[in-house]
PDB file of C-alpha atoms in Angstrom:
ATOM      1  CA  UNK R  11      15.849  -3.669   5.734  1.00 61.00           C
ATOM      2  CA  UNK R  12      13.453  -5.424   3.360  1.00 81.00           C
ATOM      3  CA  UNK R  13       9.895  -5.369   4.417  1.00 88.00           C
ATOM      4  CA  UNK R  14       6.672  -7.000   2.835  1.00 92.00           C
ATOM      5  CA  UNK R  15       2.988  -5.726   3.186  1.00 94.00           C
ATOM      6  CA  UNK R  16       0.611  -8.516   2.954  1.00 95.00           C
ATOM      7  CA  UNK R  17      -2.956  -9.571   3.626  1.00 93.00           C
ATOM      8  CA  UNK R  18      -3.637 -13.010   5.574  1.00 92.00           C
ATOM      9  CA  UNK R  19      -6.401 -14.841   6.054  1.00 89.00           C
ATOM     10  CA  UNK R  20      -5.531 -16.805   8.797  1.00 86.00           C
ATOM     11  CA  UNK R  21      -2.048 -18.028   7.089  1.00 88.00           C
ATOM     12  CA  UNK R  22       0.217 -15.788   9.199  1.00 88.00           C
ATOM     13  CA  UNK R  23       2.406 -19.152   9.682  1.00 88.00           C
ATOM     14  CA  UNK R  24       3.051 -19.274   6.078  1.00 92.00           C
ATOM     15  CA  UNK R  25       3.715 -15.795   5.085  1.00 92.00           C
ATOM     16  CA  UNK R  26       6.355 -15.653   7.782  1.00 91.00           C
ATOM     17  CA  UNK R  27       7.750 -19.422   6.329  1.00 91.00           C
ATOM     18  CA  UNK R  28       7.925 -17.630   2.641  1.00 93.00           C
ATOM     19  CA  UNK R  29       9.471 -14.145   4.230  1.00 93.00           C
ATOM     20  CA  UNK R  30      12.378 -15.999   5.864  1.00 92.00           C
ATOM     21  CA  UNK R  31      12.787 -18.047   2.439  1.00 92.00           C
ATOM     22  CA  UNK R  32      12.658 -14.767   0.083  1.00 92.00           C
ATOM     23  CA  UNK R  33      15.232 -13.281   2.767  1.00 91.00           C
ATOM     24  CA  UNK R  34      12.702 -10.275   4.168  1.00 92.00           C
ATOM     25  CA  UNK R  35      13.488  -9.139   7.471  1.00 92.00           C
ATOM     26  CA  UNK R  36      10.181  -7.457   8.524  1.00 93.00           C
ATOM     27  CA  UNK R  37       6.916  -8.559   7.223  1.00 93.00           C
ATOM     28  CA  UNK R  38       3.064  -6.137   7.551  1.00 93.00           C
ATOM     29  CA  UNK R  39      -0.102  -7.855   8.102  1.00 93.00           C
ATOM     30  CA  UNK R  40      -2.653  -5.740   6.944  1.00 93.00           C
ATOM     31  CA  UNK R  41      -6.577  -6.121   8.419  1.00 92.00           C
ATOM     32  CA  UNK R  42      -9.733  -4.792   7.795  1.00 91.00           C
ATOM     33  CA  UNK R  43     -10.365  -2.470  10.328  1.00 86.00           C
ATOM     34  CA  UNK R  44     -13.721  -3.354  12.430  1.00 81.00           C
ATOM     35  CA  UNK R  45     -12.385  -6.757  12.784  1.00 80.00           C
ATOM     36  CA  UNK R  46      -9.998  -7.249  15.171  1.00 69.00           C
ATOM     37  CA  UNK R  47      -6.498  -9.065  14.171  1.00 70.00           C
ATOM     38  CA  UNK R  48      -5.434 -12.437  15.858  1.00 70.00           C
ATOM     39  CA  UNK R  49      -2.424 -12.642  17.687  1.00 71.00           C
ATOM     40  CA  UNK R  50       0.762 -12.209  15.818  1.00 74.00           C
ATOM     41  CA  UNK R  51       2.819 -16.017  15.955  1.00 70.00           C
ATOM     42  CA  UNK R  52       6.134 -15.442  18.143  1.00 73.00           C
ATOM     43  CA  UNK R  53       9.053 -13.724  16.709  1.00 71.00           C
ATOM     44  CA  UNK R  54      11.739 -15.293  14.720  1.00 81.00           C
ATOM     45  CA  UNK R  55      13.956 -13.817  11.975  1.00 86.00           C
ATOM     46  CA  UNK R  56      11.030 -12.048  10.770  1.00 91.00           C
ATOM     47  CA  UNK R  57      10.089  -8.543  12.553  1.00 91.00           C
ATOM     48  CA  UNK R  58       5.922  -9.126  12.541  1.00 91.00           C
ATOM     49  CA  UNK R  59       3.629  -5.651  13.148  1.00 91.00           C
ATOM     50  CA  UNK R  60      -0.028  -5.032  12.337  1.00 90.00           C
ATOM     51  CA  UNK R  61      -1.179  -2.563  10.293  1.00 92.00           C
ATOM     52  CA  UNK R  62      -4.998  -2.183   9.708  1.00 91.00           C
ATOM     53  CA  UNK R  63      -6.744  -0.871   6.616  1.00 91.00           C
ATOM     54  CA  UNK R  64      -9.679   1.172   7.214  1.00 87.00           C
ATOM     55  CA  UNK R  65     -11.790   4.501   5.669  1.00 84.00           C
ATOM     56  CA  UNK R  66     -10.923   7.756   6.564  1.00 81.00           C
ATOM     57  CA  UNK R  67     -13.796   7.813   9.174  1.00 83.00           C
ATOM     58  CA  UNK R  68     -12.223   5.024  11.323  1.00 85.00           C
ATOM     59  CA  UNK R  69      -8.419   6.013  10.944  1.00 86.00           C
ATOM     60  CA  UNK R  70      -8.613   7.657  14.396  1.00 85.00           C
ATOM     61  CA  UNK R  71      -9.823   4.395  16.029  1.00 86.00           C
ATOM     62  CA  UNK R  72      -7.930   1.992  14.071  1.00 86.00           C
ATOM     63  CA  UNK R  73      -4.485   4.145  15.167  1.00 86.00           C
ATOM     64  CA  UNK R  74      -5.058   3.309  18.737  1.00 86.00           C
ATOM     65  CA  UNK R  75      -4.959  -0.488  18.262  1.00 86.00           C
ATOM     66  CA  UNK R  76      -2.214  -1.107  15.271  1.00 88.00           C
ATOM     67  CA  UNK R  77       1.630  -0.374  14.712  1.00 88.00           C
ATOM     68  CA  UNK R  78       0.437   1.310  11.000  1.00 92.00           C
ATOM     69  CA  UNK R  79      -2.677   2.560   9.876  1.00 92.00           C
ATOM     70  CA  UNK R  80      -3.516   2.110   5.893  1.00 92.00           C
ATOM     71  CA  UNK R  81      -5.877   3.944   3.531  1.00 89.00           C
ATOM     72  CA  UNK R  82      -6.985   2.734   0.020  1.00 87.00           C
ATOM     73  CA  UNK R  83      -7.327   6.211  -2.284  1.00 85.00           C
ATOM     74  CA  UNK R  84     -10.796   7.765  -2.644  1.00 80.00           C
ATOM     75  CA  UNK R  85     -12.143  11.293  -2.618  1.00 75.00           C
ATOM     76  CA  UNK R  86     -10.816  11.652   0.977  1.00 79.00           C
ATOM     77  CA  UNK R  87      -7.368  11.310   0.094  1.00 82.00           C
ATOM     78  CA  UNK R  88      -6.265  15.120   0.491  1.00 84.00           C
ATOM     79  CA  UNK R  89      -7.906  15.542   3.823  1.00 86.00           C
ATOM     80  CA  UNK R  90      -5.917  12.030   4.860  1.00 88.00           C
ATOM     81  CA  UNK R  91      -2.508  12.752   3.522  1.00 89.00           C
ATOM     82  CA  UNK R  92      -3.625  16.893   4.825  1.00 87.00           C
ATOM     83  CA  UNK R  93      -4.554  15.664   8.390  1.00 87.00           C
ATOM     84  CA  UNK R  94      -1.879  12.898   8.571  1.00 89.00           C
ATOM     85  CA  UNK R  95      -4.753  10.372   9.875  1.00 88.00           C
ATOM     86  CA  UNK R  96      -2.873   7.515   8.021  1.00 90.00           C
ATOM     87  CA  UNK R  97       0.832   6.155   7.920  1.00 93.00           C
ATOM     88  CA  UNK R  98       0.252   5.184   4.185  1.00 93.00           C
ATOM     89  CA  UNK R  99      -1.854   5.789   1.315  1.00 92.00           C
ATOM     90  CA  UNK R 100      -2.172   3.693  -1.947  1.00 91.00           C
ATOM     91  CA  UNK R 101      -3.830   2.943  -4.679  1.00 85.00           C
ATOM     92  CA  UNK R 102      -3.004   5.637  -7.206  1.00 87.00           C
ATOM     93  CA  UNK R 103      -3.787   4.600 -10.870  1.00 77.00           C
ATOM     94  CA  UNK R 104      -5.109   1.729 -10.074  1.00 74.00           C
ATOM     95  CA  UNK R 105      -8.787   2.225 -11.834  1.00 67.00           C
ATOM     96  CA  UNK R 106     -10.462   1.104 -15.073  1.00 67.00           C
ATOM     97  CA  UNK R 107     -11.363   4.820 -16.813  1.00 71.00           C
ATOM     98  CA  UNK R 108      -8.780   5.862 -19.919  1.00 72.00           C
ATOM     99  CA  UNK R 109      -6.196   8.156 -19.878  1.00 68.00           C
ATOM    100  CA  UNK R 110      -6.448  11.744 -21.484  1.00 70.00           C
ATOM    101  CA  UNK R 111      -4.233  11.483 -24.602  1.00 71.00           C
ATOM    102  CA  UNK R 112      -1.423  13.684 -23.659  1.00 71.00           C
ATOM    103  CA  UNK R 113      -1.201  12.669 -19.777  1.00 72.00           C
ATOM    104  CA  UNK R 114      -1.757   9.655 -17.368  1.00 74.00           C
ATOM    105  CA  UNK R 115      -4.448   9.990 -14.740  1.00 73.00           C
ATOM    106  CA  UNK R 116      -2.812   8.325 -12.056  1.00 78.00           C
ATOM    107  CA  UNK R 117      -4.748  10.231  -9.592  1.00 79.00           C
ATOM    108  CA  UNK R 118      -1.562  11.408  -7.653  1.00 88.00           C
ATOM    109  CA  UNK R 119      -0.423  15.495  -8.487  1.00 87.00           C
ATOM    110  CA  UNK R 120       2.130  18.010  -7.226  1.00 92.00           C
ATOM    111  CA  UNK R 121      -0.482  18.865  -4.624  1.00 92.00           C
ATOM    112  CA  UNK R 122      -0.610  15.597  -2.922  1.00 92.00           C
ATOM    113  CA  UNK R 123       3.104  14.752  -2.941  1.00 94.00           C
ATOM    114  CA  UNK R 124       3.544  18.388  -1.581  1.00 94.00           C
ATOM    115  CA  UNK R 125       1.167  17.690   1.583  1.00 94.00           C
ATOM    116  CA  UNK R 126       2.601  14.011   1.701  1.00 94.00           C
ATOM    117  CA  UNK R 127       6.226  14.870   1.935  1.00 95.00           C
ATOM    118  CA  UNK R 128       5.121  17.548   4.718  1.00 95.00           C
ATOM    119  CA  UNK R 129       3.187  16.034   6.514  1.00 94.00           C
ATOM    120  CA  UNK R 130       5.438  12.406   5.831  1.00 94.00           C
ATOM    121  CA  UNK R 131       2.416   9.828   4.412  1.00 94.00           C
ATOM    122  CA  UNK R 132       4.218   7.491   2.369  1.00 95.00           C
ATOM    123  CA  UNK R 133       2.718   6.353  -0.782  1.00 94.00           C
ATOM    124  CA  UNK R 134       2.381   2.692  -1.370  1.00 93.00           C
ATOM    125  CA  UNK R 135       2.711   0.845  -4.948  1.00 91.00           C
ATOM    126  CA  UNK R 136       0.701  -2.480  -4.648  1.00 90.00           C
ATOM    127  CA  UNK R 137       2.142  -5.140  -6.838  1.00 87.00           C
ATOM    128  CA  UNK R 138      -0.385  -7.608  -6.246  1.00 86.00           C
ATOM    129  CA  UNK R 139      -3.049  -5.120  -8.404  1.00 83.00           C
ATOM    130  CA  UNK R 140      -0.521  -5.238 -11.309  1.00 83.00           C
ATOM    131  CA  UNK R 141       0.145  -9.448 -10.867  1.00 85.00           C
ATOM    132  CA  UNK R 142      -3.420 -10.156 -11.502  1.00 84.00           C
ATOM    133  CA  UNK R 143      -4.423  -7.476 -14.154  1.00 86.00           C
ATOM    134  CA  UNK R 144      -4.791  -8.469 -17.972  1.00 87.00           C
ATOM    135  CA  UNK R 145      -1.989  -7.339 -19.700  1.00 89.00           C
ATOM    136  CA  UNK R 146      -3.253  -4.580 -21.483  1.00 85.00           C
ATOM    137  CA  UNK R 147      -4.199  -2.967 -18.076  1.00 85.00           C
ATOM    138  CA  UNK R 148      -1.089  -3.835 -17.137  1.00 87.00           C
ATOM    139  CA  UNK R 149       0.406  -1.581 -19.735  1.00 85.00           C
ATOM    140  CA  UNK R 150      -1.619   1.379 -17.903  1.00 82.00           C
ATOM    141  CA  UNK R 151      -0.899   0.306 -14.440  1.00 86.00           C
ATOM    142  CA  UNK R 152       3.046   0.264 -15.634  1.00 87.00           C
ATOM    143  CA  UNK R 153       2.538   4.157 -16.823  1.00 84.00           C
ATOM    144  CA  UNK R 154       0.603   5.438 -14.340  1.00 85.00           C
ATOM    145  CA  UNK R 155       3.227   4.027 -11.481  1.00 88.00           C
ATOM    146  CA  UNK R 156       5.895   5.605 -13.162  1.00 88.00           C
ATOM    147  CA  UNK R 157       4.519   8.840 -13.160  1.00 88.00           C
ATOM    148  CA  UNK R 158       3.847   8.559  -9.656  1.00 90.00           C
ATOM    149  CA  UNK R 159       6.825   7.249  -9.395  1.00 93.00           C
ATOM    150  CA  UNK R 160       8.377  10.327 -10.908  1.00 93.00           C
ATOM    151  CA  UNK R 161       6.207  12.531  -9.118  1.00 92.00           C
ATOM    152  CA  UNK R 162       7.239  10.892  -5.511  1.00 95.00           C
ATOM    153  CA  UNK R 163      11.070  11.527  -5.991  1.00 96.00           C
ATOM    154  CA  UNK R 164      10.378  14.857  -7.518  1.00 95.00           C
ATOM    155  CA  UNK R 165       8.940  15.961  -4.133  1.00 96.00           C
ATOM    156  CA  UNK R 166      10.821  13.505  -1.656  1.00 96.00           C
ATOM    157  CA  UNK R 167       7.844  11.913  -0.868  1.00 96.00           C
ATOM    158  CA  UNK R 168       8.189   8.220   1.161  1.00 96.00           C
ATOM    159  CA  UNK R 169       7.483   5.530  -0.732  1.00 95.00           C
ATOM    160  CA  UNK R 170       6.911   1.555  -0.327  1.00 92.00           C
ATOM    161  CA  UNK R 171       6.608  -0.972  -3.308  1.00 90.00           C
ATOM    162  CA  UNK R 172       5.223  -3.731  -1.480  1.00 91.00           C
ATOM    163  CA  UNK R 173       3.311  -6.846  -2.671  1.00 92.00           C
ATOM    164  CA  UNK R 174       0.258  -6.525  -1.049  1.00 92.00           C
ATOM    165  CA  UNK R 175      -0.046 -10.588  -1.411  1.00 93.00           C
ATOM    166  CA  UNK R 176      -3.254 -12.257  -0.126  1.00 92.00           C
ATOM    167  CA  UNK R 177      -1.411 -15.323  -0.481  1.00 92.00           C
ATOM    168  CA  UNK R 178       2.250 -16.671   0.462  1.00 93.00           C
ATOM    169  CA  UNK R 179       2.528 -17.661  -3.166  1.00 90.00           C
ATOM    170  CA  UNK R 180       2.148 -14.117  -4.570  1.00 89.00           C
ATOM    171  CA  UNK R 181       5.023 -12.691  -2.663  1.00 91.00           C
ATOM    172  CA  UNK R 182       8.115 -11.800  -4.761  1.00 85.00           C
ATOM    173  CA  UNK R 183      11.593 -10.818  -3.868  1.00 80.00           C
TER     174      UNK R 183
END
């Protein structure tokens, strides 16, 4: 099953028109949590849910009114991934500050991935973060993920690469 995470803005029409053309059989539309999303269009090829994004005070009220609850990393992120409060956590590596010289700081260590694979939080990679970076951060974005990568697999954690478009045109297959 291939599954897209995306953000609309009142184009759900057209992200489901550009997940039937790039072949996706599921598609995520992710929403700020305090606002409430609209109603999904009706189903088609596409499998629709709703998945909110929200801070690590809210997850317990955003879980009651979405199929998937999402957190962006902050300092919160081992008491979310320890308390299983969201379904998926991302943003790893994704920051301005340099590396140490002899190591990445992708923000992501053996401690998270142990609590994630435990307590089954899957770790998202957003593409759309890497799309519209220069391409010298690129070059750091591109290390980073693969140590996460790396770090994932080593401990079985879930993962999801997923777009994270805010526009039909920025999905990819």
């Amino acid at each position: 099953m291939y599954a897209d995470i995306v953000y609309p803005n009142k184009n759900e029409t057209e992200f489901v028109q550009m997940a039937e053309q790039l072949g996706y059989s599921a598609l995520v539309f992710v929403y700020p949590f305090p606002s409430l999303p609209p109603p999904l269009p009706p189903p088609g090829k596409v499998r629709l849910f709703r998945a909110a994004v929200a801070p690590s005070r809210d997850l317990g009220k955003a879980k009651k009114e979405v199929d998937f609850v999402f957190c962006e990393k902050n300092q919160d992120s081992l008491a979310v991934i320890e308390k299983r409060m969201a379904d998926l956590v991302y943003g790893f590596g994704l920051h301005e500050k340099e590396d140490p010289i002899h190591q990445r700081a992708s923000d992501l260590n053996q401690i998270l991935c142990k609590l994630a694979a435990k307590n089954k939080v899957t770790i998202g990679f957003p593409f759309h973060t890497f799309l519209t970076a220069s391409p010298l951060q690129q070059s750091f974005y591109l290390g980073r993920l693969a140590q996460n990568w790396e770090l994932c697999r080593k401990y079985n954690v879930p993962m999801v690469i997923g777009s994270f478009a805010r526009h039909p045109l920025e999905m990819r297959a």
